[in-house]
Amino acid sequence: MERSEYERMHAVEDRMWWYRGLRALASRELARALAGSKAVGPVLDAGCGTGGMLRVLGASVAGRPTVGLEYDAVAASLAAGKAGRPVAAGSVTEMPLGDGTLGGYLSLDVLCHGGVEPMRALKEAHRCLRPGAIAIFNLPAYGWMLSAHDKRVHNVRRFTRRQAGTLLAGQGFRVLRSSYWNTFLFPLMLLHRLIERDDAESDVRDYPRWLDALFSAALAAERALIAMGLRLPFGGSLIVVAARND
């Protein structure tokens, strides 16, 4: 990712509606899934960026300690300072971990990155997870929605729910549940994609308070529906809860 995007992320991720909504959804799904898992061991935020998600997770989730991994050394240092947790600099496709050491794995918008080969990253996650351990993936949805922002952060692929399920099954995971999200705002996203220019302003920025509050409320309503067991039929992103096959 461009260094300027890391800097923007570090500056605004704790207050921007998108990051707050993603982290609220991912942390709840992770805690819920881990509560039903017998696999022990640390929970890894794989590709933790500048540490916002790791800070939200705190020192432990469902009794399992949290750690981070980030490819960019500068971002890894920022993440460790922000979250107060151990963060290693390294690649998700070649992790500095032993076989079967992890009880949980979190991957937020990582498999979409141009520098990550998805099958190799999943094979490595499978190696490091204990049998039955939980893995949470957030992925941008629909290849035809690639945007100027995706290019700026080096995202080269987006996924449908079926594509994600097939990819995970092929690397030794079983999907426990999955849903699109960012559904209510999807029409606005689509309009933005249609009219944006290649030099459009970064999506990672501060928004007017009223707009941030409106977008946050939309995501909160979606989280409530997903918590009720509903699977949203479309959206700008996809959340997948999976387990490593025994």
PDB file of C-alpha atoms in Angstrom:
ATOM      1  CA  MET A   1       0.000   0.000   0.000  1.00  0.00           C
ATOM      2  CA  GLU A   2       1.178   3.544  -0.678  1.00  0.00           C
ATOM      3  CA  ARG A   3       2.887   5.095   2.357  1.00  0.00           C
ATOM      4  CA  SER A   4       0.486   8.052   2.109  1.00  0.00           C
ATOM      5  CA  GLU A   5      -2.454   5.654   2.576  1.00  0.00           C
ATOM      6  CA  TYR A   6      -0.852   4.167   5.691  1.00  0.00           C
ATOM      7  CA  GLU A   7      -0.465   7.697   7.034  1.00  0.00           C
ATOM      8  CA  ARG A   8      -4.117   8.513   6.297  1.00  0.00           C
ATOM      9  CA  MET A   9      -5.243   5.255   7.893  1.00  0.00           C
ATOM     10  CA  HIS A  10      -3.207   5.888  11.016  1.00  0.00           C
ATOM     11  CA  ALA A  11      -4.645   9.389  11.326  1.00  0.00           C
ATOM     12  CA  VAL A  12      -8.366   8.683  10.871  1.00  0.00           C
ATOM     13  CA  GLU A  13      -9.080   4.969  11.395  1.00  0.00           C
ATOM     14  CA  ASP A  14     -10.251   5.353  14.983  1.00  0.00           C
ATOM     15  CA  ARG A  15     -12.954   7.869  14.054  1.00  0.00           C
ATOM     16  CA  MET A  16     -13.991   7.116  10.445  1.00  0.00           C
ATOM     17  CA  TRP A  17     -17.376   5.388  10.040  1.00  0.00           C
ATOM     18  CA  TRP A  18     -16.057   2.681   7.712  1.00  0.00           C
ATOM     19  CA  TYR A  19     -13.326   1.449  10.039  1.00  0.00           C
ATOM     20  CA  ARG A  20     -15.535   1.664  13.118  1.00  0.00           C
ATOM     21  CA  GLY A  21     -18.272  -0.338  11.397  1.00  0.00           C
ATOM     22  CA  LEU A  22     -15.916  -2.974  10.046  1.00  0.00           C
ATOM     23  CA  ARG A  23     -14.211  -3.467  13.384  1.00  0.00           C
ATOM     24  CA  ALA A  24     -17.457  -3.661  15.319  1.00  0.00           C
ATOM     25  CA  LEU A  25     -18.711  -6.371  12.963  1.00  0.00           C
ATOM     26  CA  ALA A  26     -15.453  -8.327  12.779  1.00  0.00           C
ATOM     27  CA  SER A  27     -14.757  -8.238  16.527  1.00  0.00           C
ATOM     28  CA  ARG A  28     -18.273  -9.416  17.365  1.00  0.00           C
ATOM     29  CA  GLU A  29     -18.163 -12.256  14.838  1.00  0.00           C
ATOM     30  CA  LEU A  30     -14.711 -13.281  16.033  1.00  0.00           C
ATOM     31  CA  ALA A  31     -15.684 -13.356  19.715  1.00  0.00           C
ATOM     32  CA  ARG A  32     -18.883 -15.235  18.937  1.00  0.00           C
ATOM     33  CA  ALA A  33     -17.097 -17.878  16.861  1.00  0.00           C
ATOM     34  CA  LEU A  34     -14.194 -18.299  19.288  1.00  0.00           C
ATOM     35  CA  ALA A  35     -16.627 -18.848  22.156  1.00  0.00           C
ATOM     36  CA  GLY A  36     -17.806 -21.981  20.373  1.00  0.00           C
ATOM     37  CA  SER A  37     -14.337 -23.246  19.438  1.00  0.00           C
ATOM     38  CA  LYS A  38     -12.196 -25.638  21.448  1.00  0.00           C
ATOM     39  CA  ALA A  39      -8.987 -24.553  19.685  1.00  0.00           C
ATOM     40  CA  VAL A  40      -6.628 -22.637  21.947  1.00  0.00           C
ATOM     41  CA  GLY A  41      -3.739 -20.367  21.108  1.00  0.00           C
ATOM     42  CA  PRO A  42      -3.229 -16.713  20.166  1.00  0.00           C
ATOM     43  CA  VAL A  43      -5.444 -14.777  17.775  1.00  0.00           C
ATOM     44  CA  LEU A  44      -3.499 -13.206  14.919  1.00  0.00           C
ATOM     45  CA  ASP A  45      -4.564 -10.014  13.156  1.00  0.00           C
ATOM     46  CA  ALA A  46      -2.865 -10.898   9.864  1.00  0.00           C
ATOM     47  CA  GLY A  47      -2.152  -7.744   7.908  1.00  0.00           C
ATOM     48  CA  CYS A  48      -3.005  -5.477  10.822  1.00  0.00           C
ATOM     49  CA  GLY A  49      -2.085  -2.201   9.112  1.00  0.00           C
ATOM     50  CA  THR A  50      -1.528   0.570  11.616  1.00  0.00           C
ATOM     51  CA  GLY A  51      -3.195  -1.282  14.492  1.00  0.00           C
ATOM     52  CA  GLY A  52      -6.746   0.024  14.745  1.00  0.00           C
ATOM     53  CA  MET A  53      -8.384  -3.409  14.748  1.00  0.00           C
ATOM     54  CA  LEU A  54      -5.793  -4.808  17.136  1.00  0.00           C
ATOM     55  CA  ARG A  55      -6.510  -1.954  19.534  1.00  0.00           C
ATOM     56  CA  VAL A  56     -10.246  -2.741  19.397  1.00  0.00           C
ATOM     57  CA  LEU A  57      -9.609  -6.414  20.105  1.00  0.00           C
ATOM     58  CA  GLY A  58      -7.552  -5.570  23.174  1.00  0.00           C
ATOM     59  CA  ALA A  59      -5.210  -7.911  25.010  1.00  0.00           C
ATOM     60  CA  SER A  60      -7.368 -10.996  24.458  1.00  0.00           C
ATOM     61  CA  VAL A  61     -10.507 -12.330  22.772  1.00  0.00           C
ATOM     62  CA  ALA A  62     -12.460 -15.166  24.392  1.00  0.00           C
ATOM     63  CA  GLY A  63      -9.457 -15.829  26.637  1.00  0.00           C
ATOM     64  CA  ARG A  64      -6.955 -15.965  23.777  1.00  0.00           C
ATOM     65  CA  PRO A  65      -4.134 -13.386  23.577  1.00  0.00           C
ATOM     66  CA  THR A  66      -3.948 -11.132  20.523  1.00  0.00           C
ATOM     67  CA  VAL A  67      -0.939 -10.469  18.298  1.00  0.00           C
ATOM     68  CA  GLY A  68      -0.401  -8.710  14.980  1.00  0.00           C
ATOM     69  CA  LEU A  69       1.460  -9.213  11.721  1.00  0.00           C
ATOM     70  CA  GLU A  70       2.088  -6.474   9.149  1.00  0.00           C
ATOM     71  CA  TYR A  71       4.242  -6.507   6.021  1.00  0.00           C
ATOM     72  CA  ASP A  72       5.267  -2.832   6.200  1.00  0.00           C
ATOM     73  CA  ALA A  73       7.788  -2.344   9.026  1.00  0.00           C
ATOM     74  CA  VAL A  74       6.793   1.274   9.667  1.00  0.00           C
ATOM     75  CA  ALA A  75       3.101   0.357   9.885  1.00  0.00           C
ATOM     76  CA  ALA A  76       3.966  -2.564  12.171  1.00  0.00           C
ATOM     77  CA  SER A  77       5.725  -0.179  14.521  1.00  0.00           C
ATOM     78  CA  LEU A  78       2.747   2.191  14.491  1.00  0.00           C
ATOM     79  CA  ALA A  79       0.408  -0.735  15.173  1.00  0.00           C
ATOM     80  CA  ALA A  80       2.412  -1.925  18.165  1.00  0.00           C
ATOM     81  CA  GLY A  81       2.382   1.564  19.644  1.00  0.00           C
ATOM     82  CA  LYS A  82      -1.310   2.120  19.011  1.00  0.00           C
ATOM     83  CA  ALA A  83      -2.552  -1.264  20.216  1.00  0.00           C
ATOM     84  CA  GLY A  84       0.011  -2.012  22.890  1.00  0.00           C
ATOM     85  CA  ARG A  85       0.289  -5.551  21.542  1.00  0.00           C
ATOM     86  CA  PRO A  86       3.156  -7.529  19.974  1.00  0.00           C
ATOM     87  CA  VAL A  87       3.315  -6.930  16.219  1.00  0.00           C
ATOM     88  CA  ALA A  88       5.777  -8.691  13.916  1.00  0.00           C
ATOM     89  CA  ALA A  89       6.852  -7.412  10.513  1.00  0.00           C
ATOM     90  CA  GLY A  90       6.285 -10.143   7.943  1.00  0.00           C
ATOM     91  CA  SER A  91       4.174 -11.520   5.125  1.00  0.00           C
ATOM     92  CA  VAL A  92       0.874 -13.395   5.419  1.00  0.00           C
ATOM     93  CA  THR A  93       2.217 -15.791   2.788  1.00  0.00           C
ATOM     94  CA  GLU A  94       5.249 -16.733   4.904  1.00  0.00           C
ATOM     95  CA  MET A  95       4.422 -16.202   8.556  1.00  0.00           C
ATOM     96  CA  PRO A  96       7.055 -16.466  11.309  1.00  0.00           C
ATOM     97  CA  LEU A  97       4.948 -18.977  13.242  1.00  0.00           C
ATOM     98  CA  GLY A  98       5.091 -22.681  13.950  1.00  0.00           C
ATOM     99  CA  ASP A  99       2.570 -25.219  12.700  1.00  0.00           C
ATOM    100  CA  GLY A 100      -0.704 -25.300  14.611  1.00  0.00           C
ATOM    101  CA  THR A 101       0.117 -22.416  16.943  1.00  0.00           C
ATOM    102  CA  LEU A 102      -2.942 -20.189  16.429  1.00  0.00           C
ATOM    103  CA  GLY A 103      -6.418 -20.408  17.888  1.00  0.00           C
ATOM    104  CA  GLY A 104      -7.785 -17.633  15.684  1.00  0.00           C
ATOM    105  CA  TYR A 105      -6.963 -15.677  12.550  1.00  0.00           C
ATOM    106  CA  LEU A 106      -8.319 -12.341  11.358  1.00  0.00           C
ATOM    107  CA  SER A 107      -7.848 -11.087   7.805  1.00  0.00           C
ATOM    108  CA  LEU A 108      -9.439  -7.742   6.966  1.00  0.00           C
ATOM    109  CA  ASP A 109      -9.177  -6.729   3.297  1.00  0.00           C
ATOM    110  CA  VAL A 110      -5.879  -8.582   2.801  1.00  0.00           C
ATOM    111  CA  LEU A 111      -6.612 -11.304   0.231  1.00  0.00           C
ATOM    112  CA  CYS A 112      -7.638  -8.586  -2.224  1.00  0.00           C
ATOM    113  CA  HIS A 113      -4.178  -6.999  -2.234  1.00  0.00           C
ATOM    114  CA  GLY A 114      -1.918  -7.168  -5.275  1.00  0.00           C
ATOM    115  CA  GLY A 115       1.024  -8.246  -3.123  1.00  0.00           C
ATOM    116  CA  VAL A 116      -0.855 -11.250  -1.711  1.00  0.00           C
ATOM    117  CA  GLU A 117      -1.532 -14.506  -3.540  1.00  0.00           C
ATOM    118  CA  PRO A 118      -4.811 -15.680  -1.947  1.00  0.00           C
ATOM    119  CA  MET A 119      -4.292 -19.442  -2.168  1.00  0.00           C
ATOM    120  CA  ARG A 120      -0.785 -19.188  -0.767  1.00  0.00           C
ATOM    121  CA  ALA A 121      -1.964 -16.955   2.093  1.00  0.00           C
ATOM    122  CA  LEU A 122      -4.783 -19.349   2.945  1.00  0.00           C
ATOM    123  CA  LYS A 123      -2.473 -22.347   2.805  1.00  0.00           C
ATOM    124  CA  GLU A 124      -0.172 -20.557   5.258  1.00  0.00           C
ATOM    125  CA  ALA A 125      -3.090 -19.652   7.527  1.00  0.00           C
ATOM    126  CA  HIS A 126      -4.200 -23.278   7.481  1.00  0.00           C
ATOM    127  CA  ARG A 127      -0.693 -24.381   8.460  1.00  0.00           C
ATOM    128  CA  CYS A 128      -0.519 -22.050  11.444  1.00  0.00           C
ATOM    129  CA  LEU A 129      -4.033 -22.666  12.766  1.00  0.00           C
ATOM    130  CA  ARG A 130      -4.959 -25.516  15.063  1.00  0.00           C
ATOM    131  CA  PRO A 131      -7.654 -27.940  13.873  1.00  0.00           C
ATOM    132  CA  GLY A 132     -11.048 -26.342  14.427  1.00  0.00           C
ATOM    133  CA  ALA A 133      -9.560 -22.860  14.896  1.00  0.00           C
ATOM    134  CA  ILE A 134     -11.543 -19.861  13.686  1.00  0.00           C
ATOM    135  CA  ALA A 135     -10.694 -17.577  10.783  1.00  0.00           C
ATOM    136  CA  ILE A 136     -12.546 -14.360   9.932  1.00  0.00           C
ATOM    137  CA  PHE A 137     -12.191 -12.754   6.520  1.00  0.00           C
ATOM    138  CA  ASN A 138     -13.452  -9.411   5.297  1.00  0.00           C
ATOM    139  CA  LEU A 139     -13.313  -8.978   1.542  1.00  0.00           C
ATOM    140  CA  PRO A 140     -14.371  -6.255  -0.892  1.00  0.00           C
ATOM    141  CA  ALA A 141     -17.246  -7.447  -3.051  1.00  0.00           C
ATOM    142  CA  TYR A 142     -17.707  -7.751  -6.830  1.00  0.00           C
ATOM    143  CA  GLY A 143     -14.819  -7.496  -9.284  1.00  0.00           C
ATOM    144  CA  TRP A 144     -16.701  -4.980 -11.388  1.00  0.00           C
ATOM    145  CA  MET A 145     -16.634  -2.575  -8.420  1.00  0.00           C
ATOM    146  CA  LEU A 146     -12.843  -2.009  -8.585  1.00  0.00           C
ATOM    147  CA  SER A 147     -12.276   1.691  -8.023  1.00  0.00           C
ATOM    148  CA  ALA A 148      -9.672   4.430  -8.000  1.00  0.00           C
ATOM    149  CA  HIS A 149      -9.332   3.836  -4.265  1.00  0.00           C
ATOM    150  CA  ASP A 150      -8.649   0.139  -4.890  1.00  0.00           C
ATOM    151  CA  LYS A 151      -5.849   1.096  -7.260  1.00  0.00           C
ATOM    152  CA  ARG A 152      -4.408   3.501  -4.708  1.00  0.00           C
ATOM    153  CA  VAL A 153      -4.213   0.824  -2.009  1.00  0.00           C
ATOM    154  CA  HIS A 154      -3.126  -1.854  -4.519  1.00  0.00           C
ATOM    155  CA  ASN A 155      -6.293  -3.930  -4.350  1.00  0.00           C
ATOM    156  CA  VAL A 156      -6.523  -5.986  -7.532  1.00  0.00           C
ATOM    157  CA  ARG A 157      -9.427  -8.328  -6.808  1.00  0.00           C
ATOM    158  CA  ARG A 158     -12.862  -8.332  -5.235  1.00  0.00           C
ATOM    159  CA  PHE A 159     -15.005 -11.362  -4.410  1.00  0.00           C
ATOM    160  CA  THR A 160     -18.496 -12.757  -4.567  1.00  0.00           C
ATOM    161  CA  ARG A 161     -19.759 -14.927  -1.721  1.00  0.00           C
ATOM    162  CA  ARG A 162     -19.555 -18.004  -3.928  1.00  0.00           C
ATOM    163  CA  GLN A 163     -15.999 -17.242  -5.034  1.00  0.00           C
ATOM    164  CA  ALA A 164     -14.877 -16.762  -1.439  1.00  0.00           C
ATOM    165  CA  GLY A 165     -16.517 -20.012  -0.333  1.00  0.00           C
ATOM    166  CA  THR A 166     -14.899 -21.980  -3.150  1.00  0.00           C
ATOM    167  CA  LEU A 167     -11.493 -20.458  -2.429  1.00  0.00           C
ATOM    168  CA  LEU A 168     -11.662 -21.278   1.277  1.00  0.00           C
ATOM    169  CA  ALA A 169     -12.961 -24.810   0.752  1.00  0.00           C
ATOM    170  CA  GLY A 170     -10.090 -25.502  -1.615  1.00  0.00           C
ATOM    171  CA  GLN A 171      -7.546 -24.622   1.080  1.00  0.00           C
ATOM    172  CA  GLY A 172      -8.951 -26.691   3.922  1.00  0.00           C
ATOM    173  CA  PHE A 173     -11.541 -24.367   5.490  1.00  0.00           C
ATOM    174  CA  ARG A 174     -15.258 -24.783   6.015  1.00  0.00           C
ATOM    175  CA  VAL A 175     -17.484 -21.718   5.961  1.00  0.00           C
ATOM    176  CA  LEU A 176     -19.621 -21.420   9.081  1.00  0.00           C
ATOM    177  CA  ARG A 177     -21.507 -18.342   7.934  1.00  0.00           C
ATOM    178  CA  SER A 178     -21.086 -15.449   5.561  1.00  0.00           C
ATOM    179  CA  SER A 179     -22.924 -12.339   4.512  1.00  0.00           C
ATOM    180  CA  TYR A 180     -22.531  -9.309   2.351  1.00  0.00           C
ATOM    181  CA  TRP A 181     -22.652  -6.027   4.262  1.00  0.00           C
ATOM    182  CA  ASN A 182     -22.529  -2.299   3.515  1.00  0.00           C
ATOM    183  CA  THR A 183     -25.830  -3.082   1.817  1.00  0.00           C
ATOM    184  CA  PHE A 184     -27.873   0.014   2.655  1.00  0.00           C
ATOM    185  CA  LEU A 185     -25.119   2.280   1.333  1.00  0.00           C
ATOM    186  CA  PHE A 186     -24.445   0.173  -1.751  1.00  0.00           C
ATOM    187  CA  PRO A 187     -26.448   2.423  -4.138  1.00  0.00           C
ATOM    188  CA  LEU A 188     -24.306   5.377  -3.070  1.00  0.00           C
ATOM    189  CA  MET A 189     -21.150   3.315  -3.556  1.00  0.00           C
ATOM    190  CA  LEU A 190     -22.266   2.329  -7.032  1.00  0.00           C
ATOM    191  CA  LEU A 191     -23.021   5.929  -7.966  1.00  0.00           C
ATOM    192  CA  HIS A 192     -19.640   6.995  -6.629  1.00  0.00           C
ATOM    193  CA  ARG A 193     -17.917   4.335  -8.744  1.00  0.00           C
ATOM    194  CA  LEU A 194     -19.717   5.509 -11.861  1.00  0.00           C
ATOM    195  CA  ILE A 195     -18.772   9.168 -11.543  1.00  0.00           C
ATOM    196  CA  GLU A 196     -15.367   9.075  -9.835  1.00  0.00           C
ATOM    197  CA  ARG A 197     -12.192   9.985 -11.684  1.00  0.00           C
ATOM    198  CA  ASP A 198      -8.870   8.170 -11.585  1.00  0.00           C
ATOM    199  CA  ASP A 199      -7.443  11.019  -9.512  1.00  0.00           C
ATOM    200  CA  ALA A 200     -10.369  11.028  -7.061  1.00  0.00           C
ATOM    201  CA  GLU A 201      -9.750  11.925  -3.427  1.00  0.00           C
ATOM    202  CA  SER A 202      -8.877   9.025  -1.146  1.00  0.00           C
ATOM    203  CA  ASP A 203     -11.829   7.321   0.523  1.00  0.00           C
ATOM    204  CA  VAL A 204      -9.792   7.290   3.754  1.00  0.00           C
ATOM    205  CA  ARG A 205     -10.547  10.703   5.225  1.00  0.00           C
ATOM    206  CA  ASP A 206     -12.642  12.561   7.753  1.00  0.00           C
ATOM    207  CA  TYR A 207     -16.304  12.989   6.815  1.00  0.00           C
ATOM    208  CA  PRO A 208     -18.710  15.682   8.065  1.00  0.00           C
ATOM    209  CA  ARG A 209     -20.072  14.635  11.448  1.00  0.00           C
ATOM    210  CA  TRP A 210     -23.672  14.347  10.271  1.00  0.00           C
ATOM    211  CA  LEU A 211     -22.673  12.166   7.324  1.00  0.00           C
ATOM    212  CA  ASP A 212     -20.393   9.995   9.445  1.00  0.00           C
ATOM    213  CA  ALA A 213     -23.253   9.519  11.935  1.00  0.00           C
ATOM    214  CA  LEU A 214     -25.693   8.614   9.142  1.00  0.00           C
ATOM    215  CA  PHE A 215     -23.352   6.064   7.587  1.00  0.00           C
ATOM    216  CA  SER A 216     -22.519   4.625  11.012  1.00  0.00           C
ATOM    217  CA  ALA A 217     -26.216   4.160  11.781  1.00  0.00           C
ATOM    218  CA  ALA A 218     -26.707   2.276   8.518  1.00  0.00           C
ATOM    219  CA  LEU A 219     -23.879  -0.125   9.367  1.00  0.00           C
ATOM    220  CA  ALA A 220     -25.187  -0.581  12.912  1.00  0.00           C
ATOM    221  CA  ALA A 221     -28.591  -1.615  11.528  1.00  0.00           C
ATOM    222  CA  GLU A 222     -26.889  -4.136   9.255  1.00  0.00           C
ATOM    223  CA  ARG A 223     -24.900  -5.588  12.144  1.00  0.00           C
ATOM    224  CA  ALA A 224     -28.143  -6.107  14.048  1.00  0.00           C
ATOM    225  CA  LEU A 225     -29.656  -7.988  11.115  1.00  0.00           C
ATOM    226  CA  ILE A 226     -26.566 -10.166  10.685  1.00  0.00           C
ATOM    227  CA  ALA A 227     -26.560 -10.885  14.445  1.00  0.00           C
ATOM    228  CA  MET A 228     -30.141 -12.138  14.057  1.00  0.00           C
ATOM    229  CA  GLY A 229     -28.874 -14.700  11.557  1.00  0.00           C
ATOM    230  CA  LEU A 230     -29.903 -12.921   8.384  1.00  0.00           C
ATOM    231  CA  ARG A 231     -27.661 -13.089   5.333  1.00  0.00           C
ATOM    232  CA  LEU A 232     -27.718  -9.831   3.408  1.00  0.00           C
ATOM    233  CA  PRO A 233     -28.071 -10.514  -0.335  1.00  0.00           C
ATOM    234  CA  PHE A 234     -25.600  -7.940  -1.646  1.00  0.00           C
ATOM    235  CA  GLY A 235     -23.277  -5.177  -0.480  1.00  0.00           C
ATOM    236  CA  GLY A 236     -19.948  -3.496  -0.906  1.00  0.00           C
ATOM    237  CA  SER A 237     -18.150  -5.973   1.364  1.00  0.00           C
ATOM    238  CA  LEU A 238     -18.315  -9.602   2.426  1.00  0.00           C
ATOM    239  CA  ILE A 239     -17.715 -11.017   5.911  1.00  0.00           C
ATOM    240  CA  VAL A 240     -16.898 -14.728   6.171  1.00  0.00           C
ATOM    241  CA  VAL A 241     -16.590 -16.827   9.329  1.00  0.00           C
ATOM    242  CA  ALA A 242     -14.712 -20.069   8.711  1.00  0.00           C
ATOM    243  CA  ALA A 243     -12.992 -22.861  10.617  1.00  0.00           C
ATOM    244  CA  ARG A 244      -9.909 -24.893   9.805  1.00  0.00           C
ATOM    245  CA  ASN A 245     -10.946 -28.419   8.962  1.00  0.00           C
ATOM    246  CA  ASP A 246      -9.958 -31.018  11.536  1.00  0.00           C
TER     247      ASP A 246
END
